[in-house]
PDB file of C-alpha atoms in Angstrom:
ATOM      1  CA  MET A   1      -6.206  76.646   3.312  1.00  0.00           C
ATOM      2  CA  ARG A   2      -5.170  80.251   3.585  1.00  0.00           C
ATOM      3  CA  LYS A   3      -7.649  81.229   1.028  1.00  0.00           C
ATOM      4  CA  GLU A   4     -10.448  79.725   2.994  1.00  0.00           C
ATOM      5  CA  LEU A   5      -9.233  81.054   6.380  1.00  0.00           C
ATOM      6  CA  ASP A   6      -8.940  84.572   4.840  1.00  0.00           C
ATOM      7  CA  TYR A   7     -12.428  84.290   3.474  1.00  0.00           C
ATOM      8  CA  TYR A   8     -13.680  83.721   6.946  1.00  0.00           C
ATOM      9  CA  GLY A   9     -11.417  86.275   8.387  1.00  0.00           C
ATOM     10  CA  LEU A  10      -9.391  83.812  10.381  1.00  0.00           C
ATOM     11  CA  GLU A  11      -6.075  83.788   8.519  1.00  0.00           C
ATOM     12  CA  SER A  12      -4.389  86.006  11.099  1.00  0.00           C
ATOM     13  CA  ALA A  13      -5.660  84.008  13.954  1.00  0.00           C
ATOM     14  CA  VAL A  14      -4.090  80.847  12.550  1.00  0.00           C
ATOM     15  CA  PHE A  15      -1.085  82.338  10.839  1.00  0.00           C
ATOM     16  CA  PRO A  16      -0.246  85.334  13.021  1.00  0.00           C
ATOM     17  CA  PRO A  17       2.266  87.684  11.658  1.00  0.00           C
ATOM     18  CA  VAL A  18       5.677  87.123  13.195  1.00  0.00           C
ATOM     19  CA  PRO A  19       7.846  90.170  13.406  1.00  0.00           C
ATOM     20  CA  PHE A  20      11.423  89.527  12.338  1.00  0.00           C
ATOM     21  CA  ASN A  21      14.316  91.718  11.826  1.00  0.00           C
ATOM     22  CA  ILE A  22      17.571  90.163  10.636  1.00  0.00           C
ATOM     23  CA  HIS A  23      19.473  93.017  12.286  1.00  0.00           C
ATOM     24  CA  LEU A  24      17.887  92.243  15.688  1.00  0.00           C
ATOM     25  CA  ALA A  25      18.548  88.530  15.442  1.00  0.00           C
ATOM     26  CA  SER A  26      21.217  87.079  17.703  1.00  0.00           C
ATOM     27  CA  PHE A  27      22.805  83.636  18.474  1.00  0.00           C
ATOM     28  CA  THR A  28      23.874  82.633  21.908  1.00  0.00           C
ATOM     29  CA  PRO A  29      26.104  79.679  22.814  1.00  0.00           C
ATOM     30  CA  GLY A  30      24.249  76.502  23.514  1.00  0.00           C
ATOM     31  CA  PRO A  31      25.204  73.739  25.960  1.00  0.00           C
ATOM     32  CA  ALA A  32      28.465  71.951  25.575  1.00  0.00           C
ATOM     33  CA  MET A  33      28.185  68.285  24.260  1.00  0.00           C
ATOM     34  CA  LEU A  34      29.714  65.491  26.456  1.00  0.00           C
ATOM     35  CA  SER A  35      32.456  64.917  23.780  1.00  0.00           C
ATOM     36  CA  LYS A  36      34.049  67.205  21.354  1.00  0.00           C
ATOM     37  CA  ARG A  37      33.082  65.957  17.756  1.00  0.00           C
ATOM     38  CA  SER A  38      33.300  66.752  14.046  1.00  0.00           C
ATOM     39  CA  GLY A  39      31.979  64.623  11.193  1.00  0.00           C
ATOM     40  CA  HIS A  40      28.994  63.336  13.255  1.00  0.00           C
ATOM     41  CA  GLY A  41      25.324  62.849  12.285  1.00  0.00           C
ATOM     42  CA  ALA A  42      22.411  64.345  14.040  1.00  0.00           C
ATOM     43  CA  VAL A  43      18.597  63.857  13.995  1.00  0.00           C
ATOM     44  CA  VAL A  44      15.665  65.473  15.751  1.00  0.00           C
ATOM     45  CA  LEU A  45      13.731  62.783  17.379  1.00  0.00           C
ATOM     46  CA  PRO A  46      10.098  62.633  17.150  1.00  0.00           C
ATOM     47  CA  GLU A  47       7.626  63.451  19.941  1.00  0.00           C
ATOM     48  CA  ASN A  48       9.890  66.091  21.372  1.00  0.00           C
ATOM     49  CA  ARG A  49      12.237  63.557  22.544  1.00  0.00           C
ATOM     50  CA  GLY A  50      15.323  65.589  21.757  1.00  0.00           C
ATOM     51  CA  VAL A  51      18.354  65.506  19.400  1.00  0.00           C
ATOM     52  CA  LEU A  52      20.580  62.419  18.844  1.00  0.00           C
ATOM     53  CA  VAL A  53      24.064  63.066  17.957  1.00  0.00           C
ATOM     54  CA  VAL A  54      25.856  59.949  16.537  1.00  0.00           C
ATOM     55  CA  GLY A  55      29.654  59.185  15.804  1.00  0.00           C
ATOM     56  CA  GLY A  56      32.208  61.673  14.364  1.00  0.00           C
ATOM     57  CA  GLN A  57      35.812  62.144  15.443  1.00  0.00           C
ATOM     58  CA  ASP A  58      36.992  63.822  18.808  1.00  0.00           C
ATOM     59  CA  ASP A  59      39.742  66.386  18.899  1.00  0.00           C
ATOM     60  CA  ASP A  60      42.426  63.688  19.570  1.00  0.00           C
ATOM     61  CA  GLU A  61      41.403  62.237  16.192  1.00  0.00           C
ATOM     62  CA  GLU A  62      39.643  59.302  17.751  1.00  0.00           C
ATOM     63  CA  PHE A  63      36.761  57.918  15.848  1.00  0.00           C
ATOM     64  CA  LEU A  64      33.586  57.627  17.990  1.00  0.00           C
ATOM     65  CA  SER A  65      30.912  55.036  18.266  1.00  0.00           C
ATOM     66  CA  SER A  66      29.262  57.032  21.062  1.00  0.00           C
ATOM     67  CA  THR A  67      26.073  58.904  20.959  1.00  0.00           C
ATOM     68  CA  GLU A  68      24.603  61.760  22.938  1.00  0.00           C
ATOM     69  CA  LEU A  69      21.156  62.908  23.561  1.00  0.00           C
ATOM     70  CA  PHE A  70      20.198  66.666  23.821  1.00  0.00           C
ATOM     71  CA  ASN A  71      17.007  67.067  26.155  1.00  0.00           C
ATOM     72  CA  PHE A  72      14.893  70.045  25.089  1.00  0.00           C
ATOM     73  CA  ASP A  73      13.619  70.317  28.700  1.00  0.00           C
ATOM     74  CA  THR A  74      16.699  70.452  30.556  1.00  0.00           C
ATOM     75  CA  GLU A  75      18.874  71.868  27.735  1.00  0.00           C
ATOM     76  CA  LYS A  76      21.599  69.264  28.609  1.00  0.00           C
ATOM     77  CA  PHE A  77      23.280  66.322  26.839  1.00  0.00           C
ATOM     78  CA  SER A  78      23.388  62.988  28.202  1.00  0.00           C
ATOM     79  CA  PRO A  79      24.988  59.702  26.940  1.00  0.00           C
ATOM     80  CA  GLY A  80      22.975  57.799  24.469  1.00  0.00           C
ATOM     81  CA  PRO A  81      23.260  54.094  23.351  1.00  0.00           C
ATOM     82  CA  GLU A  82      26.620  53.060  21.918  1.00  0.00           C
ATOM     83  CA  MET A  83      26.689  51.897  18.380  1.00  0.00           C
ATOM     84  CA  ALA A  84      28.405  48.738  17.218  1.00  0.00           C
ATOM     85  CA  SER A  85      30.910  50.544  14.948  1.00  0.00           C
ATOM     86  CA  LYS A  86      32.908  53.750  15.035  1.00  0.00           C
ATOM     87  CA  ARG A  87      31.402  56.103  12.529  1.00  0.00           C
ATOM     88  CA  ASP A  88      32.877  59.345  11.039  1.00  0.00           C
ATOM     89  CA  ASN A  89      31.311  61.090   8.282  1.00  0.00           C
ATOM     90  CA  CYS A  90      28.188  59.109   8.573  1.00  0.00           C
ATOM     91  CA  ALA A  91      24.635  60.174   7.764  1.00  0.00           C
ATOM     92  CA  ALA A  92      21.686  59.687  10.107  1.00  0.00           C
ATOM     93  CA  VAL A  93      17.885  59.756   9.406  1.00  0.00           C
ATOM     94  CA  VAL A  94      14.878  59.353  11.742  1.00  0.00           C
ATOM     95  CA  LEU A  95      11.843  57.429  10.339  1.00  0.00           C
ATOM     96  CA  GLU A  96       8.155  57.976  11.187  1.00  0.00           C
ATOM     97  CA  ASP A  97       8.050  55.197  13.749  1.00  0.00           C
ATOM     98  CA  GLY A  98      11.057  56.882  15.651  1.00  0.00           C
ATOM     99  CA  ARG A  99      13.737  54.485  14.416  1.00  0.00           C
ATOM    100  CA  VAL A 100      17.096  56.003  13.714  1.00  0.00           C
ATOM    101  CA  VAL A 101      19.253  54.686  10.898  1.00  0.00           C
ATOM    102  CA  VAL A 102      22.884  55.532  10.638  1.00  0.00           C
ATOM    103  CA  VAL A 103      24.559  54.697   7.390  1.00  0.00           C
ATOM    104  CA  GLY A 104      28.030  54.514   5.992  1.00  0.00           C
ATOM    105  CA  GLY A 105      31.077  56.572   7.389  1.00  0.00           C
ATOM    106  CA  THR A 106      34.612  55.360   8.252  1.00  0.00           C
ATOM    107  CA  ALA A 107      36.221  54.069  11.356  1.00  0.00           C
ATOM    108  CA  ASN A 108      39.939  55.011  10.493  1.00  0.00           C
ATOM    109  CA  GLY A 109      39.785  57.543   7.650  1.00  0.00           C
ATOM    110  CA  GLU A 110      40.572  54.898   5.005  1.00  0.00           C
ATOM    111  CA  ASP A 111      38.124  52.087   5.007  1.00  0.00           C
ATOM    112  CA  ILE A 112      34.627  53.008   4.219  1.00  0.00           C
ATOM    113  CA  TRP A 113      31.510  51.233   5.631  1.00  0.00           C
ATOM    114  CA  SER A 114      28.695  49.954   3.561  1.00  0.00           C
ATOM    115  CA  THR A 115      26.944  48.892   6.686  1.00  0.00           C
ATOM    116  CA  THR A 116      23.992  50.542   8.563  1.00  0.00           C
ATOM    117  CA  GLU A 117      22.735  50.381  12.086  1.00  0.00           C
ATOM    118  CA  VAL A 118      19.233  50.879  13.404  1.00  0.00           C
ATOM    119  CA  LEU A 119      18.295  52.303  16.718  1.00  0.00           C
ATOM    120  CA  SER A 120      14.932  50.997  18.158  1.00  0.00           C
ATOM    121  CA  PRO A 121      13.104  53.649  20.135  1.00  0.00           C
ATOM    122  CA  SER A 122      11.446  50.952  22.306  1.00  0.00           C
ATOM    123  CA  SER A 123      14.485  49.194  23.443  1.00  0.00           C
ATOM    124  CA  ASN A 124      16.995  52.017  22.988  1.00  0.00           C
ATOM    125  CA  THR A 125      19.522  49.554  21.415  1.00  0.00           C
ATOM    126  CA  TRP A 126      21.242  49.411  18.086  1.00  0.00           C
ATOM    127  CA  SER A 127      20.951  46.471  15.606  1.00  0.00           C
ATOM    128  CA  PRO A 128      22.601  45.791  12.244  1.00  0.00           C
ATOM    129  CA  GLY A 129      20.537  47.166   9.215  1.00  0.00           C
ATOM    130  CA  PRO A 130      20.891  46.197   5.526  1.00  0.00           C
ATOM    131  CA  ASN A 131      24.137  46.720   3.772  1.00  0.00           C
ATOM    132  CA  MET A 132      24.269  49.319   1.199  1.00  0.00           C
ATOM    133  CA  THR A 133      25.410  48.288  -2.344  1.00  0.00           C
ATOM    134  CA  SER A 134      28.311  50.793  -2.258  1.00  0.00           C
ATOM    135  CA  PRO A 135      30.586  51.904   0.714  1.00  0.00           C
ATOM    136  CA  ARG A 136      29.854  55.717   1.482  1.00  0.00           C
ATOM    137  CA  ALA A 137      31.111  58.334   3.783  1.00  0.00           C
ATOM    138  CA  GLY A 138      29.954  61.891   3.744  1.00  0.00           C
ATOM    139  CA  CYS A 139      26.608  60.904   2.067  1.00  0.00           C
ATOM    140  CA  ALA A 140      23.182  62.173   2.712  1.00  0.00           C
ATOM    141  CA  ALA A 141      20.186  60.203   3.806  1.00  0.00           C
ATOM    142  CA  LEU A 142      16.579  61.110   3.475  1.00  0.00           C
ATOM    143  CA  PRO A 143      13.336  59.335   4.603  1.00  0.00           C
ATOM    144  CA  LEU A 144      11.201  58.215   1.741  1.00  0.00           C
ATOM    145  CA  SER A 145       8.466  56.274   3.714  1.00  0.00           C
ATOM    146  CA  SER A 146       8.142  54.509   7.034  1.00  0.00           C
ATOM    147  CA  SER A 147      10.774  51.731   6.020  1.00  0.00           C
ATOM    148  CA  ARG A 148      12.643  53.266   2.966  1.00  0.00           C
ATOM    149  CA  ILE A 149      15.601  55.595   2.943  1.00  0.00           C
ATOM    150  CA  LEU A 150      17.241  57.415   0.045  1.00  0.00           C
ATOM    151  CA  ILE A 151      21.108  57.565   0.162  1.00  0.00           C
ATOM    152  CA  ILE A 152      22.705  60.295  -1.966  1.00  0.00           C
ATOM    153  CA  GLY A 153      26.356  60.721  -3.101  1.00  0.00           C
ATOM    154  CA  GLY A 154      29.151  60.617  -0.653  1.00  0.00           C
ATOM    155  CA  GLU A 155      32.769  59.340  -1.312  1.00  0.00           C
ATOM    156  CA  THR A 156      35.232  56.654  -1.102  1.00  0.00           C
ATOM    157  CA  PHE A 157      38.275  57.872   0.834  1.00  0.00           C
ATOM    158  CA  SER A 158      40.541  55.147  -0.371  1.00  0.00           C
ATOM    159  CA  ASP A 159      40.640  56.381  -4.061  1.00  0.00           C
ATOM    160  CA  GLU A 160      39.181  59.801  -3.411  1.00  0.00           C
ATOM    161  CA  THR A 161      36.208  59.108  -5.693  1.00  0.00           C
ATOM    162  CA  TYR A 162      33.107  61.371  -5.218  1.00  0.00           C
ATOM    163  CA  LEU A 163      29.991  59.531  -5.887  1.00  0.00           C
ATOM    164  CA  SER A 164      26.951  60.730  -8.052  1.00  0.00           C
ATOM    165  CA  THR A 165      24.911  57.623  -7.346  1.00  0.00           C
ATOM    166  CA  THR A 166      22.096  56.933  -5.118  1.00  0.00           C
ATOM    167  CA  GLU A 167      20.531  53.795  -3.607  1.00  0.00           C
ATOM    168  CA  VAL A 168      17.308  52.994  -1.728  1.00  0.00           C
ATOM    169  CA  ILE A 169      17.448  51.093   1.688  1.00  0.00           C
ATOM    170  CA  ASP A 170      14.262  49.105   2.408  1.00  0.00           C
ATOM    171  CA  LEU A 171      14.353  48.174   5.970  1.00  0.00           C
ATOM    172  CA  ALA A 172      11.160  46.042   5.634  1.00  0.00           C
ATOM    173  CA  SER A 173      12.710  43.706   3.071  1.00  0.00           C
ATOM    174  CA  GLY A 174      16.240  44.037   4.355  1.00  0.00           C
ATOM    175  CA  THR A 175      17.601  45.184   1.056  1.00  0.00           C
ATOM    176  CA  SER A 176      19.362  48.066  -0.803  1.00  0.00           C
ATOM    177  CA  THR A 177      18.967  48.706  -4.466  1.00  0.00           C
ATOM    178  CA  PRO A 178      20.726  51.227  -6.682  1.00  0.00           C
ATOM    179  CA  GLY A 179      18.708  54.255  -7.515  1.00  0.00           C
TER     180      GLY A 179
END
């Protein structure tokens, strides 16, 4: 595309040069979340709906099932829908249709979840999703299609085993298969 735009002399109009100097870059504190958290998941919601923060653990070492929504316009957090399970070290992914899927994690630092939860954007409620084939915490989740999710690695806290395995969750069929 750039080649064609350059041919017509339009490349700088479509892709204007952006001056950037790492020495001039700075970071400023953002707004405070409603809860102090670590080990949480977060996703950017489609259609500029904000950022959803899910689960984690607070500074009293309490495991959380709460969620928070960051609004881009107001630059403030508000309470989101409560998940059914407390989930620390979970992974979260957003699908093309706006559904959010949270996978794995732990509710006590010892027992690892193989369960998933799905947030419907239309009802703003969580429902159970398919179980994974392996319990996982600290894993990664990536969307493959509108209903399929790749789950990568993670660990099982109980025996401190790190996982090299993957699996694919298919929400349409309600199944999970080893990768």
